[in-house]
Short mmCIF file of C-alpha atoms in Angstrom, two decimals:
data_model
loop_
_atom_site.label_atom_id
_atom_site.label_comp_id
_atom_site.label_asym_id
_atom_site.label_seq_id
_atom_site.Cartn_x
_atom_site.Cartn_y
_atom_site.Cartn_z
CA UNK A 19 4.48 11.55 12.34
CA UNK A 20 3.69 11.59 8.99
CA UNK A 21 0.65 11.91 6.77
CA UNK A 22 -1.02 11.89 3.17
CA UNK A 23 -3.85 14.16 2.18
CA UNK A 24 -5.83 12.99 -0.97
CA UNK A 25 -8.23 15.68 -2.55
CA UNK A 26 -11.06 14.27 -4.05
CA UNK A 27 -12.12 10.56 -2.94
CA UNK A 28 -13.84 10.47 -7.03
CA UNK A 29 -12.64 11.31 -10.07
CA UNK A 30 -13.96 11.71 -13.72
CA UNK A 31 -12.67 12.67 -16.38
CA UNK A 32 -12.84 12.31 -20.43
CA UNK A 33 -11.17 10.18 -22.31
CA UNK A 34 -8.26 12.16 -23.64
CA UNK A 35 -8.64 14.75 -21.24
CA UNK A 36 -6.39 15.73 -18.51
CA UNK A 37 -5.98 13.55 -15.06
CA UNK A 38 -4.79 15.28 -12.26
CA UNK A 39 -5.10 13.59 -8.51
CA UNK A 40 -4.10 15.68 -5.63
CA UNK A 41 -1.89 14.49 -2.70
CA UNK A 42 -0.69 16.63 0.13
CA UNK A 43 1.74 15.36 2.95
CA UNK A 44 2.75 16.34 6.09
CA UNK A 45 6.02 15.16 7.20
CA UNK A 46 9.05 16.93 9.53
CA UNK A 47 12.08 15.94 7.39
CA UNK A 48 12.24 15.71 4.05
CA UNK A 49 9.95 12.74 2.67
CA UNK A 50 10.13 10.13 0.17
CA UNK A 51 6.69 10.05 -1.72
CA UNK A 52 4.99 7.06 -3.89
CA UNK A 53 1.99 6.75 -6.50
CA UNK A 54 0.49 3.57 -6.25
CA UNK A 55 -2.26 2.38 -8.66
CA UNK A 56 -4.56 -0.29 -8.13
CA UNK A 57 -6.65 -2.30 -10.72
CA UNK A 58 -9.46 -4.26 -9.20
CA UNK A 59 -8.89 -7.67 -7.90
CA UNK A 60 -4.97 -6.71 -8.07
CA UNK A 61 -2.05 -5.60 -5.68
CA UNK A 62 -0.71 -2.45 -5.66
CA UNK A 63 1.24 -1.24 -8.33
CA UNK A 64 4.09 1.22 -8.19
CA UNK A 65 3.28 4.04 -10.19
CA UNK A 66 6.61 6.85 -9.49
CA UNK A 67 8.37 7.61 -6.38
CA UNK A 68 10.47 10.05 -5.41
CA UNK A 69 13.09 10.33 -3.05
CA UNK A 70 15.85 12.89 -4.09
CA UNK A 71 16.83 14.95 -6.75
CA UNK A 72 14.74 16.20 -9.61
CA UNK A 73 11.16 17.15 -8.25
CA UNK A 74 9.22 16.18 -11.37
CA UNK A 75 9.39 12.79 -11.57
CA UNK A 76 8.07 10.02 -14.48
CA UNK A 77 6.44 7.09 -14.13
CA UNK A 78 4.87 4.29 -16.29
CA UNK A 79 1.99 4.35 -17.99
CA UNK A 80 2.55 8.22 -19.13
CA UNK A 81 2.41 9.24 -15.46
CA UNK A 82 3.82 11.80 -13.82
CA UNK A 83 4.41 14.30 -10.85
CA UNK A 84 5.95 17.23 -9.10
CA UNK A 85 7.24 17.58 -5.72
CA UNK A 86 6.38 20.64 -4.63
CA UNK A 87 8.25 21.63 -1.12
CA UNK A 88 6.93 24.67 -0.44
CA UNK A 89 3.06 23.42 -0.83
CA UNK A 90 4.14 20.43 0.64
CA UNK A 91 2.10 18.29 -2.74
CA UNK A 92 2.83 15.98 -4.80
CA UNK A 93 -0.19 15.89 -7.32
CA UNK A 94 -0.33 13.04 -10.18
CA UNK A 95 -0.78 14.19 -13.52
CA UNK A 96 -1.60 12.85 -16.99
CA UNK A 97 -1.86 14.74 -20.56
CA UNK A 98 -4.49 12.76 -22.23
CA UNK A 99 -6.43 10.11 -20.21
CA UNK A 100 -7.51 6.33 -21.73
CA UNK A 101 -10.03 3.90 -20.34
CA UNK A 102 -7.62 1.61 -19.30
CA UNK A 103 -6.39 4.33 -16.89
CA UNK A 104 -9.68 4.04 -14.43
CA UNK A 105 -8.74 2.43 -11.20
CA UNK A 106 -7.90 3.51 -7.88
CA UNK A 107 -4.71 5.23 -7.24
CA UNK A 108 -2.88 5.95 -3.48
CA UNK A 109 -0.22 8.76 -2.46
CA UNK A 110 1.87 7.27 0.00
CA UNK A 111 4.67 9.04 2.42
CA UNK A 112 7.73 6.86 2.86
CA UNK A 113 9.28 5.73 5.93
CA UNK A 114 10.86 8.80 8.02
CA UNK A 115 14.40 6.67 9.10
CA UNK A 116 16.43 4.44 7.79
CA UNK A 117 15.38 1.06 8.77
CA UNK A 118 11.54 2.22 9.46
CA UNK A 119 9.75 0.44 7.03
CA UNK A 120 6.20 1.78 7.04
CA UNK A 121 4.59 3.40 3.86
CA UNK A 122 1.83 5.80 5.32
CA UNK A 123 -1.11 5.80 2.43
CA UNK A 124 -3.71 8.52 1.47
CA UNK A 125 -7.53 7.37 1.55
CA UNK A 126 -6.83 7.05 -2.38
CA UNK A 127 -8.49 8.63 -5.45
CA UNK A 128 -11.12 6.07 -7.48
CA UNK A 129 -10.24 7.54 -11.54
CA UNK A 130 -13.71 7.13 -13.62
CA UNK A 131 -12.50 7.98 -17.46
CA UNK A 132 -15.74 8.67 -19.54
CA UNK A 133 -16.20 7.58 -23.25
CA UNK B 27 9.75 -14.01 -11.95
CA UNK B 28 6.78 -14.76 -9.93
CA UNK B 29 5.19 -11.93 -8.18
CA UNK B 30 4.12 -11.87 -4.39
CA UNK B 31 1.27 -14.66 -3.88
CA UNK B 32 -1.20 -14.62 -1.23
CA UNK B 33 -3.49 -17.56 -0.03
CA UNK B 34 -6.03 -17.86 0.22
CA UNK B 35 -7.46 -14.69 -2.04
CA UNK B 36 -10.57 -14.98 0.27
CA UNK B 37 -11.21 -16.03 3.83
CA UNK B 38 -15.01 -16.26 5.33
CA UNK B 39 -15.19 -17.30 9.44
CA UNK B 40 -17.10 -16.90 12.32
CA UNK B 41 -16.61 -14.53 15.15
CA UNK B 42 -13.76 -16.34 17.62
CA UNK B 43 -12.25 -18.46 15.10
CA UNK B 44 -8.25 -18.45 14.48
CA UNK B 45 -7.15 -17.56 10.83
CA UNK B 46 -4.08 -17.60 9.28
CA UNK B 47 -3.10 -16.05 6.07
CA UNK B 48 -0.03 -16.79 4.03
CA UNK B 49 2.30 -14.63 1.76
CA UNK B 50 5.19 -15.82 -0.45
CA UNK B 51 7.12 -12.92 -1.33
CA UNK B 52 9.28 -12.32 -4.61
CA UNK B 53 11.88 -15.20 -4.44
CA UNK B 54 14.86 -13.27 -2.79
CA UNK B 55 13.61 -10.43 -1.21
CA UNK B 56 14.68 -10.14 2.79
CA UNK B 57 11.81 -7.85 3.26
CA UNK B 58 8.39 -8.38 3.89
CA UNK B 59 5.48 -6.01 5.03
CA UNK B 60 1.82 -6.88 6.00
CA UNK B 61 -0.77 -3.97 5.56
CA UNK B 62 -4.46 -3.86 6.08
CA UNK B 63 -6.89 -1.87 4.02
CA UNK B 64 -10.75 -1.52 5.68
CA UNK B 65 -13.49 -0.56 2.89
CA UNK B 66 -12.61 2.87 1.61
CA UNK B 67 -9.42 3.60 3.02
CA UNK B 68 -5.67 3.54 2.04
CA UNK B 69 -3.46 0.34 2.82
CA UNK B 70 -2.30 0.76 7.09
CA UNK B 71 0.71 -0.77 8.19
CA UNK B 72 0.73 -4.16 10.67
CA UNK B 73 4.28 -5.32 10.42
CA UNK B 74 7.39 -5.59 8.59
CA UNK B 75 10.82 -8.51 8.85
CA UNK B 76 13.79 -8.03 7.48
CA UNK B 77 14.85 -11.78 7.32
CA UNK B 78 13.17 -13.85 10.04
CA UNK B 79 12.88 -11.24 12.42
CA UNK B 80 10.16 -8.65 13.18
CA UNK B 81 11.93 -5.60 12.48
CA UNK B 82 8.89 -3.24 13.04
CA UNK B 83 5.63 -4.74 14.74
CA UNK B 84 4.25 -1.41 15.84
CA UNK B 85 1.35 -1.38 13.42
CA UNK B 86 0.00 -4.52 14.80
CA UNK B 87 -3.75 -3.58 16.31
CA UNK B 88 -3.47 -5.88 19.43
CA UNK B 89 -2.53 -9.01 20.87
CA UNK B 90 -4.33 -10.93 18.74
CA UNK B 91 -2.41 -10.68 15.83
CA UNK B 92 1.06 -11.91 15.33
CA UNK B 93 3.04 -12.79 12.08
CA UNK B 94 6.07 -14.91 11.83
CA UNK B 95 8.48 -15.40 8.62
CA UNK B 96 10.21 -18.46 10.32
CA UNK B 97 12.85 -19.40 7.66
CA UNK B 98 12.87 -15.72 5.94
CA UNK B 99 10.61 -16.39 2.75
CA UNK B 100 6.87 -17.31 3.48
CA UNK B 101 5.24 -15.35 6.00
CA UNK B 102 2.11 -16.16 7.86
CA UNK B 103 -0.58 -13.62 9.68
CA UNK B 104 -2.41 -15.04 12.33
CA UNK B 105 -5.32 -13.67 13.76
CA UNK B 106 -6.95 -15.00 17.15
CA UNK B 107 -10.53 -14.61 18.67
CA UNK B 108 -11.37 -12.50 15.13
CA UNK B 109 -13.92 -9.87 15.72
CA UNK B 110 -16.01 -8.55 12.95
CA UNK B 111 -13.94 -5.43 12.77
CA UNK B 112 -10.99 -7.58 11.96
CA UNK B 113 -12.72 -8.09 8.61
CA UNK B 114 -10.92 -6.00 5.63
CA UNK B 115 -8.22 -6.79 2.81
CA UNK B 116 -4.88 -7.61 4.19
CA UNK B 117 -1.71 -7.21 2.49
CA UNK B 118 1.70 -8.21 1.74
CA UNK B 119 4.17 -6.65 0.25
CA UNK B 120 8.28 -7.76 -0.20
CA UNK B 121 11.45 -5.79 -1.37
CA UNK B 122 14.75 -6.38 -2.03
CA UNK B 123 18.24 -5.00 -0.80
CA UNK B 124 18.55 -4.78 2.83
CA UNK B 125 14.86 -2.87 3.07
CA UNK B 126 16.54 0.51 2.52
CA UNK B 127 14.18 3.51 2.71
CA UNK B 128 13.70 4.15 -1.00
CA UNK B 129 13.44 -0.05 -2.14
CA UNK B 130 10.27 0.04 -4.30
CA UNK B 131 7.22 -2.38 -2.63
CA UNK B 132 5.80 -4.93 -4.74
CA UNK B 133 2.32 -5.59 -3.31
CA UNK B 134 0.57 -9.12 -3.51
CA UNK B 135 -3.16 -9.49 -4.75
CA UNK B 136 -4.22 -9.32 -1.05
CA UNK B 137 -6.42 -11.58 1.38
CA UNK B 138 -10.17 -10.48 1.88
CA UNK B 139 -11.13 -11.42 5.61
CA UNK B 140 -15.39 -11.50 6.21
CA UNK B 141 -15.64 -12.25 9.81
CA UNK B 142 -19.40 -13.10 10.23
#
């Protein structure tokens, strides 16, 4: 089975300041792994993913994160947060076959960005 | 295009009423997932068709749910008897190509079920 680890149900930072969100997975073979950010009163939004390849991956919205193997992480990061960056954001483990369909989500990470 | 719709965007009932909630998924896409996310916690999986059939229905809590996607576009979740633990934000999501492993989700806005 697999599962996702979010450090840190809150998180505040400065405007400007540095976001990083923590995500750890467990997972037997090698995973496929998915930021997710959610505004309120909208869906989910696909932040980055990764499935192969290179480990540091970039996403929208100045986004971006590492796959780490050997800590098994795959922690969201940001240079210089802005206000519009506060919502809540979900690691998710993909699906562990081909054909098995099921995203596995962390508990999420609520983002407060202070003026 | 038109992103994934969900009606209604919120449901009220009673204890042991039927529900049913609706998805239409990006125009095209064969595959379509339902999720449920309780207060505080990260989206859980329910189900997931590739086409018309249920390709993954392991996620569903118990007999009282079932979802069908009879012509391979709109989707509906029904709920029977609903409890008040039933109550929570539910779902959908669709993607394209054959529902590979690594074909990016695009979530709807989501359904919020009160069972009273």
């Amino acid at each position: 089975a697999q599962s996702v680890t979010q450090l840190g149900s809150h998180v505040s930072v400065s405007e400007g300041a540095l976001v990083l969100l923590r995500c750890n997975y467990s997972s037997s073979v090698p995973p496929y792994l998915f930021w997710y950010v959610q505004y309120p009163n909208q869906g989910l939004q696909l932040l980055l993913k990764y499935t192969t390849g290179a480990t540091l991956v970039k996403g929208i919205n100045g986004f971006e994160a590492e796959f780490k193997k050997s800590e098994t992480s795959f922690h969201l990061t940001k240079p210089s947060a802005h206000m519009s960056d506060a919502a809540e954001y979900f690691c998710a483990v993909g699906p562990l076959l081909q054909g098995a369909q099921k995203l596995v989500f962390g508990q999420g990470t609520r983002l407060t960005i202070n003026p | 295009g038109a992103g994934v719709s969900q009606t209604p965007s919120n449901k009220v009932t009673e204890k042991g009423k039927y529900v049913e909630l609706r998805c239409d998924p990006i125009s095209g896409h064969t595959a379509l997932y339902w999720y449920r996310q309780s207060l505080g916690q990260g989206p859980e999986f329910l189900i997931y068709f590739q086409g018309t059939g249920a390709a993954d229905d392991s996620g569903l809590p118990n007999d009282r749910f079932f979802a069908v996607r009879p012509e391979g576009s709109v989707s509906t979740l029904k709920i029977q008897r609903t409890e008040r633990g039933d109550s929570a934000v539910y779902l959908c999501a669709s993607s394209s190509a054959g529902g590979a492993s690594t074909d990016t989700q695009y979530f709807g806005p989501g359904t919020r079920l009160t069972v009273l």
